[in-house]
GROMACS .gro file of C-alpha atoms in nm:
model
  267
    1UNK     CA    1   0.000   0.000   0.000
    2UNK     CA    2   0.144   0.332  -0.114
    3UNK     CA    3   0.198   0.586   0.162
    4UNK     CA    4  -0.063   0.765   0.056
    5UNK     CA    5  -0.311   0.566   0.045
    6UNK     CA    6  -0.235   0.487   0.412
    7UNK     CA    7  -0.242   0.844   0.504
    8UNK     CA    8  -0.598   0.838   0.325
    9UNK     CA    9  -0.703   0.489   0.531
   10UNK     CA   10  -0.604   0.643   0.870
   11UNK     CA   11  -0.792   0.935   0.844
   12UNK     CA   12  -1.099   0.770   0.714
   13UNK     CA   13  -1.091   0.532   0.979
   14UNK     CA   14  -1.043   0.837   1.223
   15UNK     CA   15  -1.355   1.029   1.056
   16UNK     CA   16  -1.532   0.749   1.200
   17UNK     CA   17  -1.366   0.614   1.532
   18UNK     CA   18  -1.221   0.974   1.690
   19UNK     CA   19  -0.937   0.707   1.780
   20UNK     CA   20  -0.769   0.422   1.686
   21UNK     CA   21  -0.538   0.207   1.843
   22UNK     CA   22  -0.172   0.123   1.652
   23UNK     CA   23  -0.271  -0.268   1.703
   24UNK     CA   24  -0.558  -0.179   1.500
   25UNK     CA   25  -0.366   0.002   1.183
   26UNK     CA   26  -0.125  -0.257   1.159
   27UNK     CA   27  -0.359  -0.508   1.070
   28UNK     CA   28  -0.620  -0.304   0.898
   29UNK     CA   29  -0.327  -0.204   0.647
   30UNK     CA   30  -0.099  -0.536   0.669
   31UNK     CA   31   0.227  -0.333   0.749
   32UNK     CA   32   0.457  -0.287   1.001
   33UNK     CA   33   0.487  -0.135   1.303
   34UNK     CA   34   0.724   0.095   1.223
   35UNK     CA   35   0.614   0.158   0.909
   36UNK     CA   36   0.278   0.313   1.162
   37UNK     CA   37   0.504   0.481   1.346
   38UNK     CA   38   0.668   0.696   1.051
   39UNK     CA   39   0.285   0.743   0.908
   40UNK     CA   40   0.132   0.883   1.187
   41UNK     CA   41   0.485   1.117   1.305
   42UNK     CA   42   0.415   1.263   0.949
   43UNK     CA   43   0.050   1.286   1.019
   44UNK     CA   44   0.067   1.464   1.332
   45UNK     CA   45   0.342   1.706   1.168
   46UNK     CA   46   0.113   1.821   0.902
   47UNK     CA   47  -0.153   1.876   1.177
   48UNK     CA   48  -0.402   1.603   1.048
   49UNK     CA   49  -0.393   1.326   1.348
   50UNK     CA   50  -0.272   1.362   1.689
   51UNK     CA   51  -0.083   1.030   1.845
   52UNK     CA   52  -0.212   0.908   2.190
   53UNK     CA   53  -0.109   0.693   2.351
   54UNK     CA   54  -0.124   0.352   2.211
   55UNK     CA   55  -0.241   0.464   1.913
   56UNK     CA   56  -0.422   0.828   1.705
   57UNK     CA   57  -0.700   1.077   1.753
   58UNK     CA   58  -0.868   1.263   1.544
   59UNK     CA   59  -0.757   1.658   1.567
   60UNK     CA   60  -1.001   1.856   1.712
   61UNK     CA   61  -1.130   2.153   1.496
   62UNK     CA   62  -1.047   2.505   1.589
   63UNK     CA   63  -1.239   2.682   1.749
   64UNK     CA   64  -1.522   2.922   1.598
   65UNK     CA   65  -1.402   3.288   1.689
   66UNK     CA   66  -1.507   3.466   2.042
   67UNK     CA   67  -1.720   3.649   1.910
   68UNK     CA   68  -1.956   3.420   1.719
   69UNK     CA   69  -1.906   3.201   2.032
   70UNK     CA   70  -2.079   3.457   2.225
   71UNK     CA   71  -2.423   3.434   2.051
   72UNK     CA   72  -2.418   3.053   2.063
   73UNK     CA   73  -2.645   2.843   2.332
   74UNK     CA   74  -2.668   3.146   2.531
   75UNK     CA   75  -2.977   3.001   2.711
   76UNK     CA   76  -2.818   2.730   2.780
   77UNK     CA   77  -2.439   2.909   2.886
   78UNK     CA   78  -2.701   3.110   3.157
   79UNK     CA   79  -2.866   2.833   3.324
   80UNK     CA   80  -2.529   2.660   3.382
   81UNK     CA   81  -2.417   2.996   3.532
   82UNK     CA   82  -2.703   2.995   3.759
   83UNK     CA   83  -2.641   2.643   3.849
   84UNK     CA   84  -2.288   2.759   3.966
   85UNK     CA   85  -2.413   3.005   4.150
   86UNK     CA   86  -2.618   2.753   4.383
   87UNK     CA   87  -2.266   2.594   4.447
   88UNK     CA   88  -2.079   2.899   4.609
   89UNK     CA   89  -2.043   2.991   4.932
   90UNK     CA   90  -2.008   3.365   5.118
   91UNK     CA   91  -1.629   3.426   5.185
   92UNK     CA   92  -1.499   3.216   4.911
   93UNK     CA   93  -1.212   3.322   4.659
   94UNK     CA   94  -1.280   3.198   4.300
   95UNK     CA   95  -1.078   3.205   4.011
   96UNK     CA   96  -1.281   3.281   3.662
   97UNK     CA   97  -1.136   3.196   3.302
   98UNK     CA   98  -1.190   3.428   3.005
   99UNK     CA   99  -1.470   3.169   2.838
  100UNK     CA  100  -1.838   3.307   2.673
  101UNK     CA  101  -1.999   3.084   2.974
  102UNK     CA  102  -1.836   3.267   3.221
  103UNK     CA  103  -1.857   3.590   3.114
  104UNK     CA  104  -2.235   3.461   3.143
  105UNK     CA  105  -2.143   3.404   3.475
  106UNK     CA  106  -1.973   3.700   3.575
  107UNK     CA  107  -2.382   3.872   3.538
  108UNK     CA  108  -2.490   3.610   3.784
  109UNK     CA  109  -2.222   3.669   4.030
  110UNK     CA  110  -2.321   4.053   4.064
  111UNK     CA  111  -2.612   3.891   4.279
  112UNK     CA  112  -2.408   3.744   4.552
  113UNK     CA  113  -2.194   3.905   4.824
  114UNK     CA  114  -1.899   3.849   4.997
  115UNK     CA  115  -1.712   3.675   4.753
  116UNK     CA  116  -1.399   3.759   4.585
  117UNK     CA  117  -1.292   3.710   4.207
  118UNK     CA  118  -0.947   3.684   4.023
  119UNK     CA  119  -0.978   3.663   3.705
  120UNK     CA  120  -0.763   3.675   3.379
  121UNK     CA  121  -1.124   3.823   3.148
  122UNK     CA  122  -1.168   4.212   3.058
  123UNK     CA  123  -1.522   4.172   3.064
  124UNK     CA  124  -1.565   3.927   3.385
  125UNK     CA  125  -1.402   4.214   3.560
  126UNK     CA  126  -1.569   4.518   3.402
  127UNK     CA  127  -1.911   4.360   3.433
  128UNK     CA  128  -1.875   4.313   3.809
  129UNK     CA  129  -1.692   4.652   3.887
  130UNK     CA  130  -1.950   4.771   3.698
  131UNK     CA  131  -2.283   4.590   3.906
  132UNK     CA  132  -2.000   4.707   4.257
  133UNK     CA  133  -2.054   5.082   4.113
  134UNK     CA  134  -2.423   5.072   4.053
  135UNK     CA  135  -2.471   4.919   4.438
  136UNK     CA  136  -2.295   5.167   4.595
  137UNK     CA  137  -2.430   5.448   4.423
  138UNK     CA  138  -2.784   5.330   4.479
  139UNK     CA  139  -2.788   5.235   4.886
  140UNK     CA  140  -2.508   5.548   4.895
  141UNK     CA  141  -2.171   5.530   5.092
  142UNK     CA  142  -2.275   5.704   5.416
  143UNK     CA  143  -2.368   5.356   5.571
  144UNK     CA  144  -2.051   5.168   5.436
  145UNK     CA  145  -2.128   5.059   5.109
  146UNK     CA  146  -2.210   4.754   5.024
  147UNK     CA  147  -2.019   4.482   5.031
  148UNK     CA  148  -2.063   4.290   4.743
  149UNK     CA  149  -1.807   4.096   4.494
  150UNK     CA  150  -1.486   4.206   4.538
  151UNK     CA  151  -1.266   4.123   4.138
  152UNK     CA  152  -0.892   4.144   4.101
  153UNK     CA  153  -0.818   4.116   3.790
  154UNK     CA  154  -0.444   3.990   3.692
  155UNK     CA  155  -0.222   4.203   3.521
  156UNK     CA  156  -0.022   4.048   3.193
  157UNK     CA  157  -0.032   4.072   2.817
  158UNK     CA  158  -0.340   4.187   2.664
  159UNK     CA  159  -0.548   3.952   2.458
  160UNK     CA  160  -0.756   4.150   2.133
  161UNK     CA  161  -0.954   3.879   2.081
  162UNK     CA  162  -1.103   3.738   2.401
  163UNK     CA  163  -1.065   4.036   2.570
  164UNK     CA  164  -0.824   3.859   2.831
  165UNK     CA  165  -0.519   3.862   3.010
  166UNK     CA  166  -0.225   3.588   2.968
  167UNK     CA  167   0.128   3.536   2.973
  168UNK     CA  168   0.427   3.513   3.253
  169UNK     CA  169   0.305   3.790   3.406
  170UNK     CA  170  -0.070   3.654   3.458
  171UNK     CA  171   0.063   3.336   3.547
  172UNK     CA  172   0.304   3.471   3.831
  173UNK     CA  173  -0.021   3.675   3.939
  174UNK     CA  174  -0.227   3.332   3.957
  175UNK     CA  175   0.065   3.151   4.197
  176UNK     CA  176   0.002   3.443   4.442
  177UNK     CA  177  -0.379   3.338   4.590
  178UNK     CA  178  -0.535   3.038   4.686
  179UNK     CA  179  -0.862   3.016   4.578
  180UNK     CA  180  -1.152   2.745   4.707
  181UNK     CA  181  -1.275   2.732   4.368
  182UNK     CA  182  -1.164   2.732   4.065
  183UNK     CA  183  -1.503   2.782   3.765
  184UNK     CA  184  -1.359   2.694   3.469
  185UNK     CA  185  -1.502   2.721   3.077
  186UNK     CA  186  -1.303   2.440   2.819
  187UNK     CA  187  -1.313   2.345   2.490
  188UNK     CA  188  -1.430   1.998   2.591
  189UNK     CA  189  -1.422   1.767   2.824
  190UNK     CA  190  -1.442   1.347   2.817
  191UNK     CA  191  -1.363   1.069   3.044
  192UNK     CA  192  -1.124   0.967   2.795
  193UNK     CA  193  -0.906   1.316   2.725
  194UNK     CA  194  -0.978   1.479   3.073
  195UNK     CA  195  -1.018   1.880   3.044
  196UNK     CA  196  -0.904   2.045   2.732
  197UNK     CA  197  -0.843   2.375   2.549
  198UNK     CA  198  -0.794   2.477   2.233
  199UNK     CA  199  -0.530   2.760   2.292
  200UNK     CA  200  -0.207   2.719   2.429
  201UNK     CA  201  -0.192   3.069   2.619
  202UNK     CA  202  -0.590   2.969   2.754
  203UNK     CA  203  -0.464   2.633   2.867
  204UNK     CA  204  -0.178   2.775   3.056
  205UNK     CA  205  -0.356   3.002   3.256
  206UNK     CA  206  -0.653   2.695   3.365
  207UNK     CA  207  -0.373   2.502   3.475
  208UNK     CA  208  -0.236   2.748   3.687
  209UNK     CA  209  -0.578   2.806   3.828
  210UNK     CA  210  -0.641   2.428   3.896
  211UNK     CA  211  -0.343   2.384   4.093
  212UNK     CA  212  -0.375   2.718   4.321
  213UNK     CA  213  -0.744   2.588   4.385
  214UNK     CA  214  -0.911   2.368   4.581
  215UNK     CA  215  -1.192   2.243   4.351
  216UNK     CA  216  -1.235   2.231   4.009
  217UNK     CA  217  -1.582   2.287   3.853
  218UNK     CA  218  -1.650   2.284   3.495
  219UNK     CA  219  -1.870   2.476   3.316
  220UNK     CA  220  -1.945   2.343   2.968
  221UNK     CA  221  -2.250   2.328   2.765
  222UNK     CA  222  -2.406   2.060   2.618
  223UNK     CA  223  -2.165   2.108   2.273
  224UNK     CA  224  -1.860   2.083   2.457
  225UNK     CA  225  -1.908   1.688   2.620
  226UNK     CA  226  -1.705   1.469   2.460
  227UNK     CA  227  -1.530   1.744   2.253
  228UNK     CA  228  -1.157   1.771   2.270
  229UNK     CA  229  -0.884   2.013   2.231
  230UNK     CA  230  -0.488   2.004   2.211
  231UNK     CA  231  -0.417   2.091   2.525
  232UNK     CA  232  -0.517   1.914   2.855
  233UNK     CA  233  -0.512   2.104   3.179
  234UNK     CA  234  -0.703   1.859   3.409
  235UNK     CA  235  -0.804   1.467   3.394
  236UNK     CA  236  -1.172   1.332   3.433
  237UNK     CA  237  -1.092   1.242   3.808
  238UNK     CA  238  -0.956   1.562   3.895
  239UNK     CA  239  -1.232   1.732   3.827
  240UNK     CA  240  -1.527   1.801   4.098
  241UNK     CA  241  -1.802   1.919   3.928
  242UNK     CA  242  -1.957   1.915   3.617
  243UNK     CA  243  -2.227   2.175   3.534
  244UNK     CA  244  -2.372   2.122   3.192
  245UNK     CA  245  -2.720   2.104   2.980
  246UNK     CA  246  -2.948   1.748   2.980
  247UNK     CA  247  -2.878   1.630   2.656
  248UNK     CA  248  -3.022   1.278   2.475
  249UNK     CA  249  -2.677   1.229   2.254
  250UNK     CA  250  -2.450   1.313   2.572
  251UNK     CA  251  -2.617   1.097   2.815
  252UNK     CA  252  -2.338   0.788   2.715
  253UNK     CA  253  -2.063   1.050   2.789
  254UNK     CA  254  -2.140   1.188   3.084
  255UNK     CA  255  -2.229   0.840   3.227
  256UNK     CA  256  -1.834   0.765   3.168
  257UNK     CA  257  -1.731   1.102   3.357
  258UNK     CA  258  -1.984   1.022   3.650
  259UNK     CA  259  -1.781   0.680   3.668
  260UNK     CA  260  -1.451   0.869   3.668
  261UNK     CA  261  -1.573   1.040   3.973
  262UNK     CA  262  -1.719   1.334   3.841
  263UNK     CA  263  -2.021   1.483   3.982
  264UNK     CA  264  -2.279   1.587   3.693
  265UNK     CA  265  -2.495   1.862   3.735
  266UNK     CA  266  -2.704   1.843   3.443
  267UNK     CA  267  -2.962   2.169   3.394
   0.00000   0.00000   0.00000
């Protein structure tokens, strides 16, 4: 079998499977396992597979820009926000991501108190220093204020498009606080491939969140179960809650994250 004609066999198989084990290849195409090997390094260099262990996955597509993200399932982004909501406690710290769910979220959060915020998102940060303003000014500051949601947001490089801090600089920011929670918005997430993101610079900053927090809770729509990106920041089992839509075609995944340990909050 000419090379490519493999290349074309491995992807077709992949169009179908999301993954397929090395064991598998071999024997589909009656060559060796080197010969594999070489296949799928060129493969993965061209960006068309990506290897796994014991085997290949299917690439995950990039992502649809922020913006047309933001009008997407926006129902759906809301109820999971309010869902969060239920799950926080006065006095916490959290740590928000710069995601379209949680900049859903960030309009919920102006109706709780006593809670503090550091977050890496423009507009999680604006739209609660905005709701902070709009308090005080209306009960007035000659009783003390109100005391409300309290945001930091970290410093760093400025990103256009999501409207979102990242870099060295946010990162170094992050290892200073230790937060109880830590409300994150992925690309996907699967028993299988854990917690991923599609960026590099947005999976950096999760996993510095994850590991200065104490819980990990995932906010992902309905879309996003079972979806995968490049870059994995957490495993199934280290995450502690999954808030997400009821959905007929997701009920087989989320079945396989509730066995991983996950709790699934399903709105």
């Amino acid at each position: 079998m000419l090379q490519e004609d493999r290349f074309a066999r491995i992807q077709f198989l992949l169009s179908s499977l999301d993954r397929v084990r090395t064991e598998q290849l071999i024997q589909d195409m009656q060559v060796s396992r080197e010969t594999v090997r070489l296949d799928l390094l060129a493969l993965e260099s061209l960006g068309l597979v990506r290897r796994v262990h014991g085997g290949v996955a299917r690439v995950a597509p990039q992502e649809p820009p922020f913006v047309q993200r933001q009008q997407q399932r926006v129902s759906e982004k809301r109820a999971i926000a309010r869902a969060a909501l239920k799950r926080l406690q006065l006095g916490q710290m959290v740590f928000v991501d710069a995601g379209t769910t949680t900049a859903i979220l960030a309009q919920e959060l102006c109706l709780l108190s006593n809670l503090v915020v550091v977050t890496n998102s423009i507009t999680v940060a604006l739209t609660l220093a905005s709701s902070q303003a709009s308090a005080k000014s209306a009960i007035g500051a000659a009783n003390g204020g109100v005391h409300g949601v309290r945001v930091i947001l970290l410093g760093g490089d400025v990103h256009s498009e999501t409207q979102s801090t990242y870099g060295e600089v946010t990162l170094n920011e992050i290892r200073k606080y230790r937060a109880d929670v830590a409300l994150l918005s992925p690309v996907g997430i699967s028993a299988a491939e854990g917690v991923t993101f599609y960026s590099p610079h947005e999976a950096s900053i999760a996993a510095a969140m994850i590991g200065q927090s104490a819980s990990l809770q995932i906010l992902a729509d309905y879309s996003k179960i079972g979806a995968c990106g490049r870059h994995v920041v957490a495993t199934a089992a280290q995450t502690d809650i999954l808030l997400t839509n009821a959905h007929a075609a997701n009920e087989a995944a989320l079945e396989g994250l509730r066995a991983a340990g996950v709790e699934v909050i399903a709105v």
